[in-house]
Amino acid sequence: MASVPSRAALLQLYSNTLRTSKSFSSYNFRNYFIRRTRDTFKSIQNEQDPDKLTRFYDEASKELEVLRRAALINGMYGGQKLVVEREGAVRLRGDT
Amino acid sequence: MLSRSISRQVVRNHIRCVASTSVEFRRSFVSPSSTDRASVTDVGPAVVRQIQEDMFAPRADMLGFKLDVQPQAKNSSDLKARPIYLDMQATTPLDPRVLDAMLPYYTDMYGNPHSRTHAYGWEAEKAVDEARQYVADLIGADQKDIVFTSGATESNNMAIKGVARFHKEKKRHIITTQTEHKCVLDSCRKLSEEGFDVTYLPVQPNGVISLHELEAAIRPDTCLVSIMAVNNETGVIQPLKEIGAIVRKHRGVYFHTDAAQAVGKINIDVDAMNIDLMSISGHKIYGPKGVGAAYVRRRPRVRLEPIINGGGQERGLRSGTLPSTLVIGLGEACRIAKHEMARDHAHVSALADRLIKGISAKVDHVVRNGDPNGYPGCVNLSFAYVEGESLLMALKEVALSSGSACTSASLEPSYVLRALGAAEDMAHSSLRFGMGRFTTEAEIDFVTEKIVATVNRLRDMSPLWEMVQEGIDISSIDWSQH
């Protein structure tokens, strides 16, 4: 059995996953994976059971690989801005 | 010092003025010249055609290639932004994780899963079996009960026509509901042409069927009850467990449910709900389009006549080589759906709450169609005194639908809403908001703001709305006076 992941290793994995999530070009995917990464890592924040921690670490590492590839592909084909992302959107006067 | 700051202020004001006039041609210091003083010469159609040919026609050295500039996604602020997608009942985006699972099978692992003689076939078969297991796990079935098809429409056709035609010697009656998807209704219409009796159960005003009416409709020669799990237009969830219990009491009657909108979104257990046949769609659960599955119970065995005959793949129920890549995508989508169902449901519920509260706080006379305890990812609202199609036209920045995508080309009011007992004008003014895993709160806030502004603007233009404000009861007016 693999050794129990240290706190530092988990934090490293967390920051890597979050960084990868932020690298998605498409607004919806990016926001979903950021939200999901925060959620899942928060849910094991106070976990003490070494078995669960090991399983979580293995799964999350595998997912990080998937996300890395997915973010690359997404960057190649996706990423056109959505209307909610538009900065300084054209605003019509209120009295029209 | 003072003068400089004033002059800067003036310049800034001037720029702001220019910017606002470029957007809005309201009123400015320059008045347009009147038409009689303007020197406009009519060039005639010949000149216009010449200009068009010069400007747009492909030149000889283009070798027949069309002048078609692809928009570059990156660094293009002038490009039109994409609208917000709120039509998750029509289709959902492919999850990037699903695409990642599929890509190896689009490159090196292209084997035919039915090839038993070499490694290419074996690896594809192994992956297909894994996918079958994931689909079965999501609905509490055995993996041997899953038959892959091209989508929920094919599954529905296969189940309804298959069961009816197999038992046609003894049984000639089918029960379904008025709010089913078109492919179920059309399969039933086809069967009624072949001589079967079809009962279309009405629904209550909240969209749920009455269990007493169902029980009363079952006859000794009934072979199939087909009732959808989650309605695609209203999100109404039918009481599958109770229906399953009623159908199970009658020997020889099978229960089919169209769960295209339900699988992966609400809990479905084929054993607990006594479901004999079920239809699953890939592209409604963040999987690829062009693939679906049918659950066909083996114990007790449901026998049906296949529509597609051939090499005997999929227990002989659906011949033809499996699209292994799509099947693997469907499997991965199901695996993710099982894992994420609770989180997705909580997220979608919060979004639906936010949307309904946001809209009803600022707009009056909004009616929610269907049972409020339905699937929260599908919210069907009717805005009284506003025409749904004109609302859609005005909402260019939001991708919405007034009903099913299959009928979105017609201007007829939705038959589902009519079956719920909605008046014609309310059925005409409905919008369906479909939220999903990838929808964000910022999008919902944006859409709420747009809807509120557009509905109020359209109502301000509407004479009907003016009459309502004056306290005239619209329904009491006799419109045809001459």
Coordinates of C-alpha atoms in Angstrom, one line a residue:
Chain A
M1 CA 0.0 0.0 0.0
A2 CA 1.2 3.5 -0.8
S3 CA 2.2 5.7 2.1
V4 CA -0.3 8.2 3.4
P5 CA 0.0 11.5 1.6
S6 CA 1.4 14.3 3.7
R7 CA -0.4 17.6 4.2
A8 CA 2.2 19.3 2.0
A9 CA 1.6 16.8 -0.8
L10 CA -2.1 17.4 -0.6
L11 CA -1.7 21.1 -0.7
Q12 CA 0.6 20.8 -3.7
L13 CA -2.0 18.7 -5.5
Y14 CA -4.7 21.2 -4.6
S15 CA -2.8 24.2 -6.0
N16 CA -1.9 22.2 -9.1
T17 CA -5.5 21.2 -9.7
L18 CA -6.7 24.7 -9.1
R19 CA -4.1 26.2 -11.5
T20 CA -5.1 23.7 -14.2
S21 CA -8.8 24.4 -13.7
K22 CA -8.0 28.1 -14.1
S23 CA -6.3 27.4 -17.4
F24 CA -9.5 26.3 -19.2
S25 CA -10.4 28.7 -21.9
S26 CA -14.2 28.2 -21.9
Y27 CA -15.9 30.3 -19.2
N28 CA -18.3 27.5 -18.1
F29 CA -15.8 24.7 -17.9
R30 CA -13.3 27.0 -16.0
N31 CA -15.8 28.1 -13.4
Y32 CA -17.1 24.6 -12.9
F33 CA -13.7 23.0 -12.4
I34 CA -12.6 25.8 -10.0
R35 CA -15.7 25.4 -8.0
R36 CA -15.4 21.6 -8.0
T37 CA -11.7 21.6 -7.0
R38 CA -12.4 23.9 -4.1
D39 CA -15.4 21.8 -3.0
T40 CA -13.7 18.4 -3.1
F41 CA -10.5 19.5 -1.4
K42 CA -12.5 21.3 1.3
S43 CA -14.5 18.1 1.9
I44 CA -11.3 16.2 3.0
Q45 CA -9.7 19.1 4.8
N46 CA -10.4 17.6 8.2
E47 CA -10.1 14.0 7.1
Q48 CA -7.9 11.9 9.4
D49 CA -8.5 8.4 8.0
P50 CA -5.3 7.4 6.2
D51 CA -7.1 5.0 3.9
K52 CA -9.5 7.6 2.7
L53 CA -6.8 10.1 2.3
T54 CA -4.7 7.7 0.2
R55 CA -7.6 6.9 -2.0
F56 CA -8.5 10.5 -2.4
Y57 CA -5.0 11.4 -3.3
D58 CA -4.7 8.7 -6.0
E59 CA -8.1 9.7 -7.5
A60 CA -7.3 13.4 -7.5
S61 CA -3.9 12.8 -9.1
K62 CA -5.4 10.8 -11.9
E63 CA -8.0 13.5 -12.4
L64 CA -5.4 16.2 -12.5
E65 CA -3.8 14.4 -15.5
V66 CA -7.2 14.3 -17.2
L67 CA -7.8 17.9 -16.5
R68 CA -4.4 18.9 -17.8
R69 CA -5.1 17.2 -21.2
A70 CA -8.7 18.5 -21.3
A71 CA -7.6 22.1 -20.6
L72 CA -5.1 21.9 -23.4
I73 CA -7.7 20.7 -25.9
N74 CA -10.1 23.2 -24.7
G75 CA -7.6 25.9 -25.3
M76 CA -7.1 24.7 -28.9
Y77 CA -10.8 24.7 -29.9
G78 CA -12.8 26.7 -27.3
G79 CA -12.6 29.9 -25.4
Q80 CA -14.7 32.4 -27.3
K81 CA -16.0 34.9 -24.8
L82 CA -19.5 34.7 -23.4
V83 CA -21.6 37.8 -23.0
V84 CA -21.2 37.7 -19.2
E85 CA -17.4 37.9 -19.5
R86 CA -17.5 41.1 -21.6
E87 CA -15.6 43.9 -19.8
G88 CA -17.1 47.3 -20.1
A89 CA -20.2 46.1 -21.9
V90 CA -22.1 48.7 -24.0
R91 CA -24.6 50.2 -21.6
L92 CA -27.5 52.1 -23.0
R93 CA -28.7 55.2 -21.2
G94 CA -31.4 54.5 -18.7
D95 CA -33.8 57.1 -20.1
T96 CA -34.1 55.6 -23.6
Chain B
M1 CA -2.8 74.0 -12.5
L2 CA -6.4 74.8 -12.1
S3 CA -6.9 75.5 -15.7
R4 CA -5.2 72.3 -16.8
S5 CA -7.4 70.2 -14.6
I6 CA -10.4 72.0 -16.0
S7 CA -9.4 71.5 -19.6
R8 CA -8.8 67.8 -18.9
Q9 CA -12.2 67.6 -17.5
V10 CA -13.6 69.2 -20.6
V11 CA -11.8 66.8 -22.9
R12 CA -13.0 63.9 -20.9
N13 CA -16.6 65.1 -21.0
H14 CA -16.2 65.5 -24.7
I15 CA -15.0 62.0 -25.2
R16 CA -17.8 60.6 -23.1
C17 CA -20.3 62.6 -25.2
V18 CA -18.8 61.2 -28.4
A19 CA -18.8 57.7 -27.0
S20 CA -22.5 57.8 -26.0
T21 CA -23.6 59.3 -29.3
S22 CA -21.8 56.6 -31.2
V23 CA -23.9 54.0 -29.5
E24 CA -27.2 55.8 -29.4
F25 CA -28.4 58.2 -32.1
R26 CA -30.6 60.1 -29.8
R27 CA -30.0 63.8 -30.0
S28 CA -26.9 65.7 -30.9
F29 CA -25.7 69.1 -32.0
V30 CA -25.5 68.0 -35.6
S31 CA -28.9 67.7 -37.1
P32 CA -29.2 65.5 -40.2
S33 CA -29.8 67.1 -43.6
S34 CA -33.3 66.7 -44.9
T35 CA -33.9 64.4 -47.8
D36 CA -34.8 67.2 -50.3
R37 CA -31.4 68.9 -49.7
A38 CA -29.4 65.7 -49.7
S39 CA -27.8 64.7 -53.0
V40 CA -28.7 61.1 -53.3
T41 CA -28.5 59.5 -56.8
D42 CA -30.2 56.2 -57.4
V43 CA -27.5 54.0 -58.9
G44 CA -29.8 51.4 -60.2
P45 CA -29.7 47.6 -59.8
A46 CA -27.0 47.1 -62.5
V47 CA -24.4 49.1 -60.7
V48 CA -25.3 47.4 -57.4
R49 CA -24.8 44.0 -59.0
Q50 CA -21.4 45.2 -60.4
I51 CA -20.3 46.3 -57.0
Q52 CA -21.4 43.0 -55.5
E53 CA -19.5 41.0 -58.1
D54 CA -16.4 43.1 -57.7
M55 CA -16.4 42.9 -53.9
F56 CA -17.7 39.5 -53.0
A57 CA -17.3 37.2 -56.0
P58 CA -14.4 34.7 -55.8
R59 CA -11.5 35.6 -58.1
A60 CA -10.2 33.1 -60.7
D61 CA -7.0 32.5 -58.7
M62 CA -9.0 31.3 -55.7
L63 CA -9.6 27.9 -57.4
G64 CA -13.2 27.7 -56.3
F65 CA -12.4 28.2 -52.6
K66 CA -15.0 30.2 -50.9
L67 CA -14.2 33.5 -49.2
D68 CA -15.0 32.4 -45.7
V69 CA -13.1 34.0 -42.9
Q70 CA -13.1 31.8 -39.8
P71 CA -13.4 33.8 -36.7
Q72 CA -10.3 33.5 -34.5
A73 CA -11.3 32.7 -31.0
K74 CA -8.4 34.4 -29.4
N75 CA -7.6 38.1 -28.9
S76 CA -10.6 39.3 -30.8
S77 CA -12.4 41.8 -28.7
D78 CA -14.4 43.0 -31.7
L79 CA -15.9 39.5 -32.2
K80 CA -19.5 39.1 -31.1
A81 CA -19.6 37.4 -27.7
R82 CA -21.4 34.1 -27.5
P83 CA -24.8 34.0 -25.9
I84 CA -25.5 32.3 -22.5
Y85 CA -26.7 28.7 -22.9
L86 CA -29.8 28.0 -20.9
D87 CA -31.2 25.1 -23.0
M88 CA -29.9 22.1 -21.2
Q89 CA -33.0 20.0 -22.0
A90 CA -32.2 20.3 -25.7
T91 CA -28.6 19.2 -25.3
T92 CA -25.8 19.6 -22.8
P93 CA -22.1 20.5 -23.5
L94 CA -19.8 17.5 -23.7
D95 CA -17.9 17.3 -20.5
P96 CA -14.1 17.8 -21.1
R97 CA -13.4 14.7 -19.0
V98 CA -15.7 12.6 -21.3
L99 CA -13.9 13.9 -24.4
D100 CA -10.6 12.9 -22.8
A101 CA -11.8 9.3 -22.2
M102 CA -13.0 9.1 -25.9
L103 CA -9.9 10.5 -27.6
P104 CA -7.7 7.4 -27.3
Y105 CA -10.4 5.5 -29.2
Y106 CA -10.4 8.1 -32.0
T107 CA -6.7 7.7 -32.5
D108 CA -4.8 4.4 -31.9
M109 CA -7.5 2.1 -30.4
Y110 CA -9.8 2.0 -33.4
G111 CA -10.6 -1.7 -33.2
N112 CA -14.1 -3.2 -33.8
P113 CA -15.4 -4.3 -30.4
H114 CA -16.9 -7.4 -32.0
S115 CA -13.5 -8.6 -33.5
R116 CA -12.6 -11.6 -31.4
T117 CA -9.4 -12.5 -33.2
H118 CA -6.9 -9.7 -32.4
A119 CA -5.8 -7.2 -29.8
Y120 CA -7.5 -4.2 -31.5
G121 CA -10.8 -5.9 -31.0
W122 CA -10.1 -7.1 -27.5
E123 CA -9.1 -3.6 -26.2
A124 CA -12.2 -2.0 -27.7
E125 CA -14.4 -4.8 -26.3
K126 CA -12.9 -4.4 -22.8
A127 CA -13.6 -0.6 -22.9
V128 CA -17.2 -1.2 -24.1
D129 CA -17.8 -3.6 -21.3
E130 CA -16.5 -1.1 -18.8
A131 CA -18.8 1.5 -20.2
R132 CA -21.7 -0.9 -20.0
Q133 CA -21.0 -1.4 -16.4
Y134 CA -20.9 2.3 -15.7
V135 CA -24.3 2.8 -17.4
A136 CA -25.7 -0.2 -15.4
D137 CA -24.3 1.1 -12.1
L138 CA -26.0 4.5 -12.6
I139 CA -29.5 2.9 -12.8
G140 CA -29.0 0.0 -10.5
A141 CA -29.1 -2.6 -13.3
D142 CA -27.0 -5.6 -14.3
Q143 CA -24.6 -4.8 -17.2
K144 CA -26.1 -7.5 -19.3
D145 CA -29.4 -5.6 -19.4
I146 CA -28.0 -2.7 -21.2
V147 CA -28.4 -2.4 -25.0
F148 CA -26.6 0.5 -26.7
T149 CA -28.5 2.4 -29.4
S150 CA -28.2 5.6 -31.3
G151 CA -30.1 7.6 -28.8
A152 CA -33.2 7.8 -26.7
T153 CA -35.4 8.1 -29.8
E154 CA -34.2 4.8 -31.1
S155 CA -34.6 3.3 -27.6
N156 CA -38.1 4.5 -27.3
N157 CA -39.0 3.2 -30.7
M158 CA -37.4 -0.1 -30.0
A159 CA -39.1 -0.6 -26.7
I160 CA -42.6 0.5 -27.7
K161 CA -42.8 -1.1 -31.1
G162 CA -40.8 -4.1 -30.1
V163 CA -42.9 -5.1 -27.1
A164 CA -46.2 -4.3 -28.9
R165 CA -45.3 -6.3 -32.1
F166 CA -43.9 -9.2 -30.2
H167 CA -47.2 -9.7 -28.3
K168 CA -49.5 -8.6 -31.0
E169 CA -51.2 -12.0 -31.3
K170 CA -52.8 -11.7 -27.8
K171 CA -52.4 -8.1 -26.7
R172 CA -53.4 -5.0 -28.6
H173 CA -53.5 -2.2 -26.1
I174 CA -50.9 0.4 -25.0
I175 CA -51.1 3.1 -22.4
T176 CA -49.1 6.4 -22.5
T177 CA -49.6 10.0 -21.5
Q178 CA -50.4 13.2 -23.3
T179 CA -47.2 14.9 -22.3
E180 CA -44.8 12.3 -23.7
H181 CA -42.0 13.2 -26.0
K182 CA -42.8 13.3 -29.7
C183 CA -41.0 10.1 -30.5
V184 CA -43.1 8.1 -28.0
L185 CA -46.3 9.7 -29.3
D186 CA -45.4 9.1 -32.9
S187 CA -44.4 5.4 -32.2
C188 CA -47.8 5.0 -30.6
R189 CA -49.5 6.7 -33.6
K190 CA -47.7 4.3 -35.9
L191 CA -48.9 1.3 -33.8
S192 CA -52.5 2.6 -33.8
E193 CA -52.2 2.6 -37.6
E194 CA -51.2 -1.1 -37.3
G195 CA -54.4 -1.8 -35.4
F196 CA -53.3 -1.3 -31.8
D197 CA -55.5 0.6 -29.2
V198 CA -53.7 3.5 -27.6
T199 CA -54.8 5.2 -24.4
Y200 CA -53.4 8.7 -23.9
L201 CA -53.7 9.4 -20.2
P202 CA -54.5 13.0 -19.3
V203 CA -52.4 14.8 -16.7
Q204 CA -53.4 16.8 -13.7
P205 CA -52.9 20.6 -13.8
N206 CA -49.4 20.1 -12.1
G207 CA -48.4 17.7 -14.9
V208 CA -48.4 14.5 -12.8
I209 CA -50.7 11.6 -13.9
S210 CA -53.4 10.3 -11.7
L211 CA -52.6 6.8 -10.5
H212 CA -56.3 5.9 -10.2
E213 CA -56.8 6.7 -13.9
L214 CA -53.7 4.6 -14.8
E215 CA -55.0 1.7 -12.9
A216 CA -58.5 2.1 -14.4
A217 CA -57.0 2.2 -17.9
I218 CA -55.2 -1.1 -17.7
R219 CA -57.1 -3.8 -19.6
P220 CA -56.6 -7.5 -19.9
D221 CA -55.1 -7.0 -23.3
T222 CA -52.7 -4.2 -22.3
C223 CA -49.1 -5.1 -23.1
L224 CA -47.2 -1.8 -22.3
V225 CA -47.4 1.2 -20.1
S226 CA -45.0 4.0 -21.3
I227 CA -44.6 7.0 -19.0
M228 CA -41.7 9.4 -19.1
A229 CA -39.7 10.0 -15.9
V230 CA -38.9 13.7 -16.2
N231 CA -40.8 15.8 -18.7
N232 CA -38.6 17.7 -21.2
E233 CA -40.6 20.8 -21.2
T234 CA -41.8 21.3 -17.6
G235 CA -39.4 19.2 -15.5
V236 CA -42.3 17.3 -13.9
I237 CA -41.2 14.1 -12.3
Q238 CA -43.8 11.2 -12.5
P239 CA -44.1 8.9 -9.5
L240 CA -42.2 6.0 -11.1
K241 CA -42.2 3.9 -8.0
E242 CA -46.0 4.0 -7.6
I243 CA -46.5 3.5 -11.3
G244 CA -44.1 0.5 -11.3
A245 CA -46.0 -1.1 -8.4
I246 CA -49.3 -0.7 -10.1
V247 CA -48.0 -2.1 -13.4
R248 CA -46.2 -5.0 -11.7
K249 CA -49.6 -6.1 -10.1
H250 CA -50.9 -6.9 -13.6
R251 CA -49.2 -9.9 -15.2
G252 CA -48.0 -9.5 -18.7
V253 CA -48.0 -5.7 -18.7
Y254 CA -44.6 -4.1 -19.1
F255 CA -43.5 -0.7 -17.8
H256 CA -41.4 1.4 -20.1
T257 CA -40.1 4.8 -19.1
D258 CA -38.4 7.4 -21.2
A259 CA -35.7 8.6 -18.8
A260 CA -33.6 10.7 -21.2
Q261 CA -34.0 13.8 -19.0
A262 CA -33.9 11.9 -15.7
V263 CA -30.9 9.6 -15.8
G264 CA -27.9 11.1 -14.0
K265 CA -30.0 14.0 -12.7
I266 CA -32.3 12.2 -10.2
N267 CA -32.0 8.8 -8.6
I268 CA -33.3 6.0 -10.7
D269 CA -33.3 2.4 -9.6
V270 CA -34.8 0.0 -12.0
D271 CA -35.4 -2.7 -9.4
A272 CA -36.9 -0.4 -6.7
M273 CA -39.2 1.2 -9.4
N274 CA -40.1 -2.1 -11.1
I275 CA -39.0 -0.7 -14.5
D276 CA -38.9 -3.2 -17.3
L277 CA -37.6 -1.0 -20.1
M278 CA -35.9 2.3 -20.0
S279 CA -34.5 4.8 -22.5
I280 CA -31.2 6.7 -21.9
S281 CA -29.7 9.4 -24.0
G282 CA -26.0 10.3 -24.1
H283 CA -26.1 14.0 -24.9
K284 CA -28.5 14.9 -22.1
I285 CA -25.9 13.9 -19.5
Y286 CA -22.9 15.7 -20.8
G287 CA -22.0 12.8 -23.1
P288 CA -21.6 12.7 -26.9
K289 CA -24.5 13.0 -29.3
G290 CA -25.5 10.0 -31.4
V291 CA -25.4 7.4 -28.6
G292 CA -27.9 6.2 -26.1
A293 CA -28.9 3.0 -24.3
A294 CA -32.0 0.9 -23.6
Y295 CA -32.4 -1.0 -20.4
V296 CA -34.2 -4.3 -21.2
R297 CA -34.9 -6.4 -18.2
R298 CA -33.8 -10.1 -18.4
R299 CA -35.3 -11.4 -15.1
P300 CA -38.3 -11.7 -15.6
R301 CA -37.4 -11.6 -19.2
V302 CA -38.9 -8.9 -21.4
R303 CA -39.2 -10.1 -25.0
L304 CA -39.4 -7.7 -27.9
E305 CA -39.1 -7.8 -31.6
P306 CA -36.0 -6.0 -32.8
I307 CA -36.4 -3.1 -35.3
I308 CA -32.9 -3.5 -36.8
N309 CA -31.8 -7.0 -37.8
G310 CA -28.4 -8.1 -38.8
G311 CA -25.3 -9.6 -37.1
G312 CA -27.0 -10.2 -33.8
Q313 CA -25.0 -7.8 -31.7
E314 CA -26.4 -6.5 -28.4
R315 CA -28.4 -9.8 -27.7
G316 CA -29.8 -9.6 -31.1
L317 CA -31.9 -6.6 -30.1
R318 CA -29.9 -4.0 -32.0
S319 CA -27.6 -5.3 -34.7
G320 CA -24.8 -3.3 -36.1
T321 CA -21.3 -2.5 -35.0
L322 CA -21.2 -0.6 -31.8
P323 CA -19.7 2.9 -32.1
S324 CA -17.1 2.1 -29.5
T325 CA -15.9 5.6 -29.0
L326 CA -19.4 7.0 -28.4
V327 CA -20.3 4.2 -26.1
I328 CA -17.1 4.8 -24.1
G329 CA -18.1 8.5 -23.9
L330 CA -21.6 7.5 -22.7
G331 CA -20.0 5.2 -20.1
E332 CA -17.7 7.9 -18.8
A333 CA -20.5 10.4 -18.7
C334 CA -22.6 8.0 -16.6
R335 CA -19.6 7.4 -14.3
I336 CA -19.2 11.1 -13.7
A337 CA -22.9 11.6 -13.3
K338 CA -23.1 9.0 -10.6
H339 CA -20.2 10.6 -8.8
E340 CA -21.5 14.2 -9.2
M341 CA -25.2 13.7 -8.9
A342 CA -25.6 15.1 -5.4
R343 CA -23.4 18.1 -6.1
D344 CA -25.0 18.9 -9.4
H345 CA -28.5 18.6 -8.0
A346 CA -27.6 21.0 -5.1
H347 CA -26.0 23.5 -7.6
V348 CA -28.9 23.4 -10.0
S349 CA -31.5 23.7 -7.2
A350 CA -29.7 26.8 -5.9
L351 CA -29.6 28.3 -9.4
A352 CA -33.3 27.6 -10.1
D353 CA -34.1 29.3 -6.8
R354 CA -32.0 32.3 -7.7
L355 CA -33.6 32.6 -11.1
I356 CA -37.2 32.2 -9.9
K357 CA -36.8 34.6 -7.0
G358 CA -34.9 37.1 -9.1
I359 CA -37.6 37.2 -11.8
S360 CA -40.7 37.1 -9.7
A361 CA -39.3 39.9 -7.4
K362 CA -39.3 42.3 -10.4
V363 CA -42.0 41.1 -12.8
D364 CA -45.7 40.4 -12.0
H365 CA -47.9 37.9 -13.6
V366 CA -45.3 35.2 -14.0
V367 CA -46.7 31.6 -13.8
R368 CA -44.5 28.6 -13.3
N369 CA -45.8 25.7 -15.4
G370 CA -45.7 22.2 -13.9
D371 CA -45.2 20.8 -10.5
P372 CA -42.8 23.0 -8.4
N373 CA -41.3 19.8 -7.0
G374 CA -40.1 18.6 -10.4
Y375 CA -36.5 18.6 -11.5
P376 CA -35.1 22.0 -10.7
G377 CA -32.9 22.2 -13.7
C378 CA -35.9 22.8 -15.9
V379 CA -37.9 25.8 -15.1
N380 CA -40.9 26.6 -17.4
L381 CA -42.2 30.1 -16.8
S382 CA -45.1 31.9 -18.6
F383 CA -45.0 35.7 -18.8
A384 CA -48.5 36.9 -19.2
Y385 CA -49.3 39.5 -21.9
V386 CA -45.9 38.9 -23.6
E387 CA -45.6 36.7 -26.7
G388 CA -42.9 34.0 -26.0
E389 CA -41.5 34.1 -29.5
S390 CA -41.0 37.9 -29.5
L391 CA -39.4 37.5 -26.1
L392 CA -37.0 35.0 -27.6
M393 CA -36.3 37.4 -30.5
A394 CA -35.5 40.2 -28.1
L395 CA -33.2 38.1 -26.0
K396 CA -30.4 37.7 -28.4
E397 CA -27.8 37.3 -25.7
V398 CA -29.5 34.2 -24.1
A399 CA -30.0 30.9 -25.8
L400 CA -33.4 29.8 -24.7
S401 CA -36.3 27.9 -26.0
S402 CA -40.0 28.1 -25.6
G403 CA -40.3 24.3 -25.5
S404 CA -38.9 21.2 -27.0
A405 CA -36.2 21.7 -29.6
C406 CA -38.1 19.3 -32.0
T407 CA -41.0 21.8 -32.2
S408 CA -39.0 25.0 -31.9
A409 CA -39.5 25.8 -35.6
S410 CA -43.3 25.9 -35.3
L411 CA -45.2 28.7 -33.8
E412 CA -47.9 26.3 -32.4
P413 CA -48.2 26.5 -28.6
S414 CA -46.7 23.6 -26.8
Y415 CA -48.9 20.5 -26.6
V416 CA -47.4 19.7 -23.2
L417 CA -48.5 22.9 -21.7
R418 CA -52.0 22.6 -23.3
A419 CA -52.2 19.1 -21.7
L420 CA -51.5 20.7 -18.4
G421 CA -54.6 22.9 -18.9
A422 CA -52.8 26.1 -19.6
A423 CA -54.8 28.7 -21.6
E424 CA -53.7 29.3 -25.1
D425 CA -52.2 32.7 -24.4
M426 CA -50.2 31.3 -21.4
A427 CA -48.9 28.4 -23.5
H428 CA -47.8 31.0 -26.1
S429 CA -45.9 33.0 -23.6
S430 CA -43.8 30.3 -22.0
L431 CA -40.0 30.1 -21.8
R432 CA -38.0 27.1 -20.7
F433 CA -34.9 27.7 -18.6
G434 CA -32.6 24.7 -18.6
M435 CA -29.7 24.8 -16.1
G436 CA -27.0 22.3 -15.6
R437 CA -23.6 21.4 -14.2
F438 CA -21.8 24.2 -16.0
T439 CA -24.2 27.1 -15.5
T440 CA -22.9 29.8 -13.2
E441 CA -24.5 32.2 -10.8
A442 CA -23.2 35.2 -12.8
E443 CA -25.0 33.8 -15.9
I444 CA -28.3 33.5 -14.0
D445 CA -28.0 37.1 -12.7
F446 CA -27.3 38.3 -16.2
V447 CA -30.2 36.4 -17.6
T448 CA -32.5 37.6 -14.8
E449 CA -31.6 41.2 -15.6
K450 CA -32.2 40.8 -19.3
I451 CA -35.5 39.0 -18.9
V452 CA -36.8 41.6 -16.5
A453 CA -35.8 44.4 -18.8
T454 CA -37.2 42.8 -21.9
V455 CA -40.5 41.7 -20.4
N456 CA -41.1 45.2 -19.0
R457 CA -40.2 46.8 -22.3
L458 CA -42.5 44.5 -24.3
R459 CA -45.3 45.0 -21.9
D460 CA -45.0 48.7 -22.1
M461 CA -45.5 48.4 -25.9
S462 CA -48.5 46.1 -25.5
P463 CA -52.0 47.5 -25.7
L464 CA -53.2 44.4 -23.8
W465 CA -51.0 45.2 -20.9
E466 CA -52.3 48.8 -20.8
M467 CA -55.9 47.4 -20.6
V468 CA -54.9 45.1 -17.8
Q469 CA -53.4 48.0 -15.9
E470 CA -56.7 49.9 -16.4
G471 CA -58.5 47.0 -14.8
I472 CA -60.1 45.5 -17.8
D473 CA -60.6 41.7 -17.7
I474 CA -59.1 40.6 -21.0
S475 CA -60.8 37.2 -21.0
S476 CA -64.2 38.8 -20.9
I477 CA -63.7 40.7 -24.1
D478 CA -65.5 39.5 -27.2
W479 CA -62.9 40.2 -29.9
S480 CA -64.8 39.3 -33.0
Q481 CA -67.5 42.0 -33.2
H482 CA -68.0 42.2 -36.9

